[in-house]
Amino acid sequence: MLRIHFTGVDLARVRMAGRPDALWETILSFHRLRDRRDARLFGEWRTETRSRLNSETRTLGMLIPSRGYFPDFLTPVEGQYGWDVGLDALRGIRPERMRRELQLLGAGAPMTPRLREFMDAGEKQLPRLMGELRAYHRAAVEPYWTHIQAQIEAERAARGRALLDGGADELLDSLPPMLRWRAPVLECDYPVDRDVRLRGRGLLLQPSFFCRRTAVTLHDPELPPVLVYPAAAQLASAPAGGEAARPVEEQRQRTLGKLVGHTRSVVLRAIGDGATTSELARRAGVSLASASQHACVMREAGLVTTLRRGNAVLHTVTPLGAALLKGGAVAS
């Protein structure tokens, strides 16, 4: 079990990541690629990703085991500010830190010759690692980035509501079921027994599309504390074959034809920063059933994401929906 210990200062410094972290998503997607579980959500994504992978991934496979520890330097804190910023931070990793974390990777078993060679070469191996990371990211994550962004935005909206309703306590208590808030400790099922003491540094909550079943945190207790946790699945089940993880452009072409008329334009605008179905009906001046139906059509078109929060559902506008609103392309 993982136990994260909060002080009063830490509770005041809990914050949600502003966007998906491209490096965390890339590293965690590499786990999903080799995992046969969650076929409904990731099955077709795996097939499509493997068909696009025409480059070497042996270094990634060596540094990212199927389970257990992988080096913290692969997911620098700067990654929260974007892919390029994260890669720049990775490029500047200190050789002594790189060696120390690679030694941890080989702990508990005889170090393989390839890992020993990689560690001895140190920063000279970084160009190869970064080349593999870029090629893998282009194949596995980049084509789905709009969908990933929409899921994280919906998650942020749901957690933001919890924070506004009841402060940090309500926010931590609203996290997915594998995370249990027992003040002043946040508990999580974890592969090893571990205690993390925040010591007034606060905690960055980083929702992730490719994180599944358990949360993840950095191994080094001196690094800025971050907890990567699974973003809630969409309320609408993914169609057979994992279509929820397909590039949104393909889904969009099949369903945008349904999106016509002034009413749906009004409904989309009424969602604003997030709305339950009841709030949506009230803001748009339509019945509850009508608001639900319009939200369903717009969700299928990729304009809205819907998450369940308690007994209600929360609708948020996706980046595509926001772009259509900005350009006035929805009204007719």
mmCIF file of C-alpha atoms in Angstrom:
data_model
loop_
_atom_site.group_PDB
_atom_site.id
_atom_site.type_symbol
_atom_site.label_atom_id
_atom_site.label_comp_id
_atom_site.label_asym_id
_atom_site.label_seq_id
_atom_site.Cartn_x
_atom_site.Cartn_y
_atom_site.Cartn_z
ATOM 1 C CA MET A 1 0.000 0.000 0.000
ATOM 2 C CA LEU A 2 1.063 3.575 -0.711
ATOM 3 C CA ARG A 3 0.355 6.094 2.053
ATOM 4 C CA ILE A 4 0.747 9.826 1.376
ATOM 5 C CA HIS A 5 0.878 11.868 4.585
ATOM 6 C CA PHE A 6 -0.480 15.430 4.515
ATOM 7 C CA THR A 7 -0.029 18.370 6.853
ATOM 8 C CA GLY A 8 -2.372 21.356 6.912
ATOM 9 C CA VAL A 9 0.077 23.219 4.673
ATOM 10 C CA ASP A 10 0.075 20.310 2.202
ATOM 11 C CA LEU A 11 -3.723 20.372 1.973
ATOM 12 C CA ALA A 12 -3.548 24.052 1.068
ATOM 13 C CA ARG A 13 -1.032 23.204 -1.666
ATOM 14 C CA VAL A 14 -2.876 20.372 -3.385
ATOM 15 C CA ARG A 15 -3.297 21.247 -7.059
ATOM 16 C CA MET A 16 -4.562 19.667 -10.263
ATOM 17 C CA ALA A 17 -2.317 19.483 -13.314
ATOM 18 C CA GLY A 18 -3.388 21.933 -15.987
ATOM 19 C CA ARG A 19 -3.059 19.464 -18.879
ATOM 20 C CA PRO A 20 -2.090 15.884 -19.646
ATOM 21 C CA ASP A 21 1.626 15.211 -19.228
ATOM 22 C CA ALA A 22 2.912 13.922 -22.575
ATOM 23 C CA LEU A 23 5.877 12.064 -21.076
ATOM 24 C CA TRP A 24 3.799 10.303 -18.417
ATOM 25 C CA GLU A 25 1.224 9.371 -21.072
ATOM 26 C CA THR A 26 3.966 8.048 -23.363
ATOM 27 C CA ILE A 27 5.676 5.956 -20.690
ATOM 28 C CA LEU A 28 2.409 4.574 -19.292
ATOM 29 C CA SER A 29 1.088 3.818 -22.771
ATOM 30 C CA PHE A 30 4.146 1.595 -23.261
ATOM 31 C CA HIS A 31 2.819 -0.470 -20.325
ATOM 32 C CA ARG A 32 -0.613 -0.649 -21.956
ATOM 33 C CA LEU A 33 0.913 -1.737 -25.274
ATOM 34 C CA ARG A 34 2.331 -4.893 -23.660
ATOM 35 C CA ASP A 35 -0.701 -5.523 -21.457
ATOM 36 C CA ARG A 36 -3.536 -7.672 -22.809
ATOM 37 C CA ARG A 37 -6.082 -6.356 -20.331
ATOM 38 C CA ASP A 38 -8.645 -3.595 -21.020
ATOM 39 C CA ALA A 39 -9.088 -4.882 -24.577
ATOM 40 C CA ARG A 40 -12.360 -3.017 -25.048
ATOM 41 C CA LEU A 41 -10.703 0.327 -24.443
ATOM 42 C CA PHE A 42 -7.199 -0.338 -25.751
ATOM 43 C CA GLY A 43 -7.482 -3.347 -28.085
ATOM 44 C CA GLU A 44 -7.809 -1.416 -31.325
ATOM 45 C CA TRP A 45 -5.340 1.207 -30.133
ATOM 46 C CA ARG A 46 -2.772 -1.560 -29.646
ATOM 47 C CA THR A 47 -3.370 -2.903 -33.131
ATOM 48 C CA GLU A 48 -3.114 0.529 -34.741
ATOM 49 C CA THR A 49 -0.046 1.513 -32.725
ATOM 50 C CA ARG A 50 1.823 -1.674 -33.544
ATOM 51 C CA SER A 51 1.057 -1.199 -37.227
ATOM 52 C CA ARG A 52 2.652 2.276 -37.089
ATOM 53 C CA LEU A 53 5.707 1.230 -35.075
ATOM 54 C CA ASN A 54 8.498 0.755 -37.578
ATOM 55 C CA SER A 55 11.372 1.836 -35.338
ATOM 56 C CA GLU A 56 13.441 0.319 -32.574
ATOM 57 C CA THR A 57 11.986 0.186 -29.030
ATOM 58 C CA ARG A 58 14.522 -2.108 -27.345
ATOM 59 C CA THR A 59 15.908 0.685 -25.186
ATOM 60 C CA LEU A 60 12.418 1.629 -24.007
ATOM 61 C CA GLY A 61 11.686 -2.026 -23.288
ATOM 62 C CA MET A 62 14.849 -2.272 -21.202
ATOM 63 C CA LEU A 63 14.136 0.888 -19.183
ATOM 64 C CA ILE A 64 10.377 0.346 -18.755
ATOM 65 C CA PRO A 65 9.730 -3.155 -17.366
ATOM 66 C CA SER A 66 6.246 -4.617 -17.662
ATOM 67 C CA ARG A 67 5.793 -3.995 -13.947
ATOM 68 C CA GLY A 68 7.634 -2.371 -11.106
ATOM 69 C CA TYR A 69 10.142 0.451 -10.997
ATOM 70 C CA PHE A 70 11.169 2.543 -13.987
ATOM 71 C CA PRO A 71 13.601 5.481 -13.713
ATOM 72 C CA ASP A 72 12.192 8.770 -12.479
ATOM 73 C CA PHE A 73 14.262 10.690 -15.033
ATOM 74 C CA LEU A 74 11.937 9.442 -17.794
ATOM 75 C CA THR A 75 9.125 11.631 -16.428
ATOM 76 C CA PRO A 76 10.698 14.959 -15.380
ATOM 77 C CA VAL A 77 8.446 17.405 -13.591
ATOM 78 C CA GLU A 78 8.896 19.813 -16.487
ATOM 79 C CA GLY A 79 6.807 17.472 -18.641
ATOM 80 C CA GLN A 80 3.654 19.066 -17.222
ATOM 81 C CA TYR A 81 4.479 22.123 -19.355
ATOM 82 C CA GLY A 82 4.563 20.239 -22.662
ATOM 83 C CA TRP A 83 6.314 17.558 -24.711
ATOM 84 C CA ASP A 84 9.208 19.723 -25.897
ATOM 85 C CA VAL A 85 9.866 21.174 -22.440
ATOM 86 C CA GLY A 86 9.868 17.673 -20.953
ATOM 87 C CA LEU A 87 12.314 16.391 -23.575
ATOM 88 C CA ASP A 88 14.635 19.334 -22.916
ATOM 89 C CA ALA A 89 14.649 18.425 -19.218
ATOM 90 C CA LEU A 90 15.368 14.788 -20.049
ATOM 91 C CA ARG A 91 18.219 15.844 -22.334
ATOM 92 C CA GLY A 92 19.769 17.766 -19.438
ATOM 93 C CA ILE A 93 19.644 14.921 -16.910
ATOM 94 C CA ARG A 94 22.712 14.808 -14.671
ATOM 95 C CA PRO A 95 24.938 11.763 -15.356
ATOM 96 C CA GLU A 96 25.164 10.854 -11.650
ATOM 97 C CA ARG A 97 21.378 10.834 -11.297
ATOM 98 C CA MET A 98 20.989 8.766 -14.433
ATOM 99 C CA ARG A 99 23.503 6.196 -13.173
ATOM 100 C CA ARG A 100 21.897 6.063 -9.709
ATOM 101 C CA GLU A 101 18.421 5.387 -11.105
ATOM 102 C CA LEU A 102 19.693 2.822 -13.587
ATOM 103 C CA GLN A 103 21.308 0.984 -10.685
ATOM 104 C CA LEU A 104 17.913 0.900 -8.971
ATOM 105 C CA LEU A 105 16.444 -0.558 -12.155
ATOM 106 C CA GLY A 106 18.899 -3.441 -11.987
ATOM 107 C CA ALA A 107 18.531 -4.015 -8.229
ATOM 108 C CA GLY A 108 17.381 -7.416 -7.008
ATOM 109 C CA ALA A 109 18.602 -9.344 -10.044
ATOM 110 C CA PRO A 110 21.841 -9.707 -12.016
ATOM 111 C CA MET A 111 22.206 -6.697 -14.301
ATOM 112 C CA THR A 112 21.847 -7.629 -17.963
ATOM 113 C CA PRO A 113 24.798 -6.895 -20.276
ATOM 114 C CA ARG A 114 22.666 -4.437 -22.273
ATOM 115 C CA LEU A 115 21.652 -2.473 -19.177
ATOM 116 C CA ARG A 116 25.265 -2.487 -17.956
ATOM 117 C CA GLU A 117 26.404 -1.168 -21.340
ATOM 118 C CA PHE A 118 23.731 1.517 -21.302
ATOM 119 C CA MET A 119 24.672 2.611 -17.770
ATOM 120 C CA ASP A 120 28.409 2.669 -18.501
ATOM 121 C CA ALA A 121 27.845 4.838 -21.570
ATOM 122 C CA GLY A 122 25.776 7.275 -19.482
ATOM 123 C CA GLU A 123 24.607 10.431 -21.228
ATOM 124 C CA LYS A 124 26.078 9.201 -24.527
ATOM 125 C CA GLN A 125 23.030 6.913 -24.725
ATOM 126 C CA LEU A 126 20.563 9.792 -24.421
ATOM 127 C CA PRO A 127 20.295 10.514 -28.181
ATOM 128 C CA ARG A 128 19.266 6.898 -28.814
ATOM 129 C CA LEU A 129 16.756 6.953 -25.941
ATOM 130 C CA MET A 130 15.242 10.247 -27.050
ATOM 131 C CA GLY A 131 15.017 9.078 -30.650
ATOM 132 C CA GLU A 132 13.064 6.010 -29.559
ATOM 133 C CA LEU A 133 10.835 8.108 -27.303
ATOM 134 C CA ARG A 134 9.994 10.530 -30.124
ATOM 135 C CA ALA A 135 9.237 7.757 -32.620
ATOM 136 C CA TYR A 136 7.121 5.842 -30.133
ATOM 137 C CA HIS A 137 5.227 8.973 -29.060
ATOM 138 C CA ARG A 138 4.400 9.779 -32.695
ATOM 139 C CA ALA A 139 3.012 6.274 -33.207
ATOM 140 C CA ALA A 140 1.242 5.630 -29.895
ATOM 141 C CA VAL A 141 0.190 8.949 -28.351
ATOM 142 C CA GLU A 142 0.222 11.834 -30.804
ATOM 143 C CA PRO A 143 -2.638 10.541 -33.045
ATOM 144 C CA TYR A 144 -4.905 10.314 -29.977
ATOM 145 C CA TRP A 145 -3.866 13.517 -28.243
ATOM 146 C CA THR A 146 -7.150 15.381 -28.769
ATOM 147 C CA HIS A 147 -9.067 12.516 -27.151
ATOM 148 C CA ILE A 148 -6.588 12.364 -24.254
ATOM 149 C CA GLN A 149 -6.925 16.120 -23.718
ATOM 150 C CA ALA A 150 -10.721 15.858 -23.657
ATOM 151 C CA GLN A 151 -10.612 13.119 -21.020
ATOM 152 C CA ILE A 152 -8.228 15.082 -18.799
ATOM 153 C CA GLU A 153 -10.278 18.273 -19.170
ATOM 154 C CA ALA A 154 -13.403 16.379 -18.098
ATOM 155 C CA GLU A 155 -11.528 14.948 -15.122
ATOM 156 C CA ARG A 156 -10.303 18.398 -14.128
ATOM 157 C CA ALA A 157 -13.840 19.769 -14.301
ATOM 158 C CA ALA A 158 -15.167 17.004 -12.039
ATOM 159 C CA ARG A 159 -12.402 17.408 -9.459
ATOM 160 C CA GLY A 160 -12.655 21.193 -9.642
ATOM 161 C CA ARG A 161 -16.303 20.966 -8.675
ATOM 162 C CA ALA A 162 -15.395 18.808 -5.700
ATOM 163 C CA LEU A 163 -12.783 21.362 -4.633
ATOM 164 C CA LEU A 164 -15.269 24.238 -4.897
ATOM 165 C CA ASP A 165 -17.940 22.276 -3.033
ATOM 166 C CA GLY A 166 -15.833 21.134 -0.092
ATOM 167 C CA GLY A 167 -12.204 22.181 -0.391
ATOM 168 C CA ALA A 168 -9.172 19.894 -0.521
ATOM 169 C CA ASP A 169 -10.859 17.275 1.698
ATOM 170 C CA GLU A 170 -13.731 16.890 -0.781
ATOM 171 C CA LEU A 171 -11.307 16.830 -3.711
ATOM 172 C CA LEU A 172 -9.204 14.024 -2.234
ATOM 173 C CA ASP A 173 -12.317 12.113 -1.198
ATOM 174 C CA SER A 174 -13.692 12.337 -4.767
ATOM 175 C CA LEU A 175 -10.721 10.580 -6.398
ATOM 176 C CA PRO A 176 -11.185 7.129 -8.022
ATOM 177 C CA PRO A 177 -11.933 4.161 -5.723
ATOM 178 C CA MET A 178 -8.363 2.843 -5.616
ATOM 179 C CA LEU A 179 -7.486 6.072 -3.763
ATOM 180 C CA ARG A 180 -8.923 6.388 -0.240
ATOM 181 C CA TRP A 181 -8.796 9.630 1.723
ATOM 182 C CA ARG A 182 -8.513 8.916 5.455
ATOM 183 C CA ALA A 183 -7.410 12.300 6.718
ATOM 184 C CA PRO A 184 -4.608 13.138 6.988
ATOM 185 C CA VAL A 185 -3.457 10.163 4.847
ATOM 186 C CA LEU A 186 -4.285 9.316 1.225
ATOM 187 C CA GLU A 187 -4.056 5.548 0.749
ATOM 188 C CA CYS A 188 -3.663 3.640 -2.479
ATOM 189 C CA ASP A 189 -3.289 -0.019 -3.409
ATOM 190 C CA TYR A 190 0.320 -0.323 -4.538
ATOM 191 C CA PRO A 191 2.791 -3.049 -5.545
ATOM 192 C CA VAL A 192 5.027 -2.275 -2.528
ATOM 193 C CA ASP A 193 4.522 -0.880 0.969
ATOM 194 C CA ARG A 194 5.581 2.761 1.010
ATOM 195 C CA ASP A 195 5.055 5.995 2.932
ATOM 196 C CA VAL A 196 5.434 9.421 1.292
ATOM 197 C CA ARG A 197 5.655 12.446 3.601
ATOM 198 C CA LEU A 198 4.907 15.678 1.781
ATOM 199 C CA ARG A 199 6.519 17.933 4.413
ATOM 200 C CA GLY A 200 4.735 21.100 3.319
ATOM 201 C CA ARG A 201 5.526 20.693 -0.396
ATOM 202 C CA GLY A 202 1.937 19.952 -1.394
ATOM 203 C CA LEU A 203 0.938 17.430 -4.055
ATOM 204 C CA LEU A 204 0.382 17.670 -7.790
ATOM 205 C CA LEU A 205 -2.519 15.476 -8.912
ATOM 206 C CA GLN A 206 -1.912 14.370 -12.508
ATOM 207 C CA PRO A 207 -4.825 12.517 -14.136
ATOM 208 C CA SER A 208 -3.753 10.180 -16.928
ATOM 209 C CA PHE A 209 -5.576 8.417 -19.748
ATOM 210 C CA PHE A 210 -3.104 5.526 -19.959
ATOM 211 C CA CYS A 211 -2.753 5.009 -16.201
ATOM 212 C CA ARG A 212 -4.967 2.097 -15.125
ATOM 213 C CA ARG A 213 -5.851 0.163 -11.952
ATOM 214 C CA THR A 214 -3.348 1.840 -9.624
ATOM 215 C CA ALA A 215 -1.839 5.284 -9.176
ATOM 216 C CA VAL A 216 1.868 5.951 -9.754
ATOM 217 C CA THR A 217 4.314 8.214 -7.966
ATOM 218 C CA LEU A 218 8.007 8.994 -8.246
ATOM 219 C CA HIS A 219 10.459 6.773 -6.392
ATOM 220 C CA ASP A 220 12.783 9.543 -5.187
ATOM 221 C CA PRO A 221 11.195 11.204 -2.122
ATOM 222 C CA GLU A 222 13.210 14.374 -2.705
ATOM 223 C CA LEU A 223 11.639 15.094 -6.095
ATOM 224 C CA PRO A 224 8.536 17.349 -6.251
ATOM 225 C CA PRO A 225 5.611 15.133 -5.128
ATOM 226 C CA VAL A 226 3.263 14.024 -7.895
ATOM 227 C CA LEU A 227 0.528 11.407 -7.958
ATOM 228 C CA VAL A 228 -0.465 10.134 -11.399
ATOM 229 C CA TYR A 229 -3.861 8.456 -11.254
ATOM 230 C CA PRO A 230 -6.354 6.986 -13.754
ATOM 231 C CA ALA A 231 -8.715 9.550 -15.219
ATOM 232 C CA ALA A 232 -12.305 8.378 -14.860
ATOM 233 C CA ALA A 233 -13.616 6.480 -17.865
ATOM 234 C CA GLN A 234 -16.244 8.203 -19.990
ATOM 235 C CA LEU A 235 -19.824 7.562 -18.972
ATOM 236 C CA ALA A 236 -20.534 6.193 -22.445
ATOM 237 C CA SER A 237 -19.034 2.724 -22.834
ATOM 238 C CA ALA A 238 -16.403 2.327 -25.499
ATOM 239 C CA PRO A 239 -17.732 0.468 -28.534
ATOM 240 C CA ALA A 240 -16.374 -3.015 -29.121
ATOM 241 C CA GLY A 241 -12.838 -2.927 -30.423
ATOM 242 C CA GLY A 242 -11.738 0.031 -28.300
ATOM 243 C CA GLU A 243 -13.098 2.798 -30.498
ATOM 244 C CA ALA A 244 -12.838 5.304 -27.652
ATOM 245 C CA ALA A 245 -9.065 5.291 -28.148
ATOM 246 C CA ARG A 246 -9.186 5.804 -31.924
ATOM 247 C CA PRO A 247 -8.178 9.142 -33.416
ATOM 248 C CA VAL A 248 -11.171 11.420 -32.909
ATOM 249 C CA GLU A 249 -11.119 12.646 -36.499
ATOM 250 C CA GLU A 250 -12.431 9.297 -37.730
ATOM 251 C CA GLN A 251 -15.316 9.280 -35.224
ATOM 252 C CA ARG A 252 -16.067 12.934 -35.947
ATOM 253 C CA GLN A 253 -16.752 12.388 -39.643
ATOM 254 C CA ARG A 254 -19.408 9.771 -38.874
ATOM 255 C CA THR A 255 -21.309 11.783 -36.306
ATOM 256 C CA LEU A 256 -20.945 15.522 -36.952
ATOM 257 C CA GLY A 257 -23.719 15.263 -39.546
ATOM 258 C CA LYS A 258 -26.171 14.815 -36.705
ATOM 259 C CA LEU A 259 -25.144 18.086 -35.136
ATOM 260 C CA VAL A 260 -27.419 20.650 -36.769
ATOM 261 C CA GLY A 261 -29.812 23.268 -35.523
ATOM 262 C CA HIS A 262 -29.879 26.243 -33.230
ATOM 263 C CA THR A 263 -30.913 24.316 -30.107
ATOM 264 C CA ARG A 264 -27.772 22.223 -29.961
ATOM 265 C CA SER A 265 -25.672 25.320 -30.442
ATOM 266 C CA VAL A 266 -27.426 26.823 -27.406
ATOM 267 C CA VAL A 267 -26.964 23.604 -25.412
ATOM 268 C CA LEU A 268 -23.250 23.426 -26.229
ATOM 269 C CA ARG A 269 -22.743 27.026 -25.155
ATOM 270 C CA ALA A 270 -24.758 26.393 -21.986
ATOM 271 C CA ILE A 271 -22.306 23.731 -20.819
ATOM 272 C CA GLY A 272 -19.699 26.430 -20.230
ATOM 273 C CA ASP A 273 -17.049 25.247 -17.776
ATOM 274 C CA GLY A 274 -19.132 22.172 -16.969
ATOM 275 C CA ALA A 275 -22.746 21.383 -16.215
ATOM 276 C CA THR A 276 -24.839 18.538 -14.905
ATOM 277 C CA THR A 277 -27.798 17.479 -17.043
ATOM 278 C CA SER A 278 -30.178 19.394 -14.738
ATOM 279 C CA GLU A 279 -28.067 22.544 -14.926
ATOM 280 C CA LEU A 280 -27.816 22.161 -18.697
ATOM 281 C CA ALA A 281 -31.592 21.904 -19.067
ATOM 282 C CA ARG A 282 -32.108 24.978 -16.905
ATOM 283 C CA ARG A 283 -29.467 27.091 -18.667
ATOM 284 C CA ALA A 284 -30.616 26.138 -22.176
ATOM 285 C CA GLY A 285 -34.326 26.344 -21.372
ATOM 286 C CA VAL A 286 -35.085 22.788 -22.496
ATOM 287 C CA SER A 287 -36.516 19.737 -20.760
ATOM 288 C CA LEU A 288 -34.316 17.315 -18.825
ATOM 289 C CA ALA A 289 -34.897 14.593 -21.427
ATOM 290 C CA SER A 290 -34.044 16.974 -24.264
ATOM 291 C CA ALA A 291 -30.845 18.135 -22.549
ATOM 292 C CA SER A 292 -29.788 14.519 -22.035
ATOM 293 C CA GLN A 293 -30.485 13.649 -25.682
ATOM 294 C CA HIS A 294 -28.585 16.660 -27.041
ATOM 295 C CA ALA A 295 -25.624 15.918 -24.745
ATOM 296 C CA CYS A 296 -25.579 12.314 -26.003
ATOM 297 C CA VAL A 297 -25.440 13.377 -29.668
ATOM 298 C CA MET A 298 -22.703 15.911 -28.976
ATOM 299 C CA ARG A 299 -20.742 13.321 -26.983
ATOM 300 C CA GLU A 300 -20.882 10.961 -29.989
ATOM 301 C CA ALA A 301 -19.648 13.825 -32.181
ATOM 302 C CA GLY A 302 -16.655 14.389 -29.929
ATOM 303 C CA LEU A 303 -17.833 17.818 -28.754
ATOM 304 C CA VAL A 304 -18.684 16.861 -25.177
ATOM 305 C CA THR A 305 -17.253 14.514 -22.575
ATOM 306 C CA THR A 306 -19.456 13.113 -19.813
ATOM 307 C CA LEU A 307 -18.308 11.790 -16.437
ATOM 308 C CA ARG A 308 -20.307 10.460 -13.524
ATOM 309 C CA ARG A 309 -19.882 12.301 -10.227
ATOM 310 C CA GLY A 310 -21.890 10.803 -7.382
ATOM 311 C CA ASN A 311 -25.506 10.481 -8.467
ATOM 312 C CA ALA A 312 -25.135 13.096 -11.210
ATOM 313 C CA VAL A 313 -23.260 13.313 -14.489
ATOM 314 C CA LEU A 314 -21.035 16.218 -15.469
ATOM 315 C CA HIS A 315 -20.750 17.366 -19.084
ATOM 316 C CA THR A 316 -17.711 19.327 -20.281
ATOM 317 C CA VAL A 317 -16.817 20.754 -23.681
ATOM 318 C CA THR A 318 -13.917 19.062 -25.495
ATOM 319 C CA PRO A 319 -11.206 21.033 -27.350
ATOM 320 C CA LEU A 320 -13.105 20.358 -30.591
ATOM 321 C CA GLY A 321 -16.342 21.687 -29.098
ATOM 322 C CA ALA A 322 -14.549 24.771 -27.820
ATOM 323 C CA ALA A 323 -13.041 25.378 -31.250
ATOM 324 C CA LEU A 324 -16.458 25.113 -32.918
ATOM 325 C CA LEU A 325 -17.953 27.538 -30.410
ATOM 326 C CA LYS A 326 -15.134 30.004 -30.931
ATOM 327 C CA GLY A 327 -15.611 29.899 -34.671
ATOM 328 C CA GLY A 328 -19.399 29.852 -34.513
ATOM 329 C CA ALA A 329 -19.412 26.711 -36.629
ATOM 330 C CA VAL A 330 -22.168 24.957 -34.710
ATOM 331 C CA ALA A 331 -25.067 27.318 -35.183
ATOM 332 C CA SER A 332 -27.281 26.925 -38.207
#
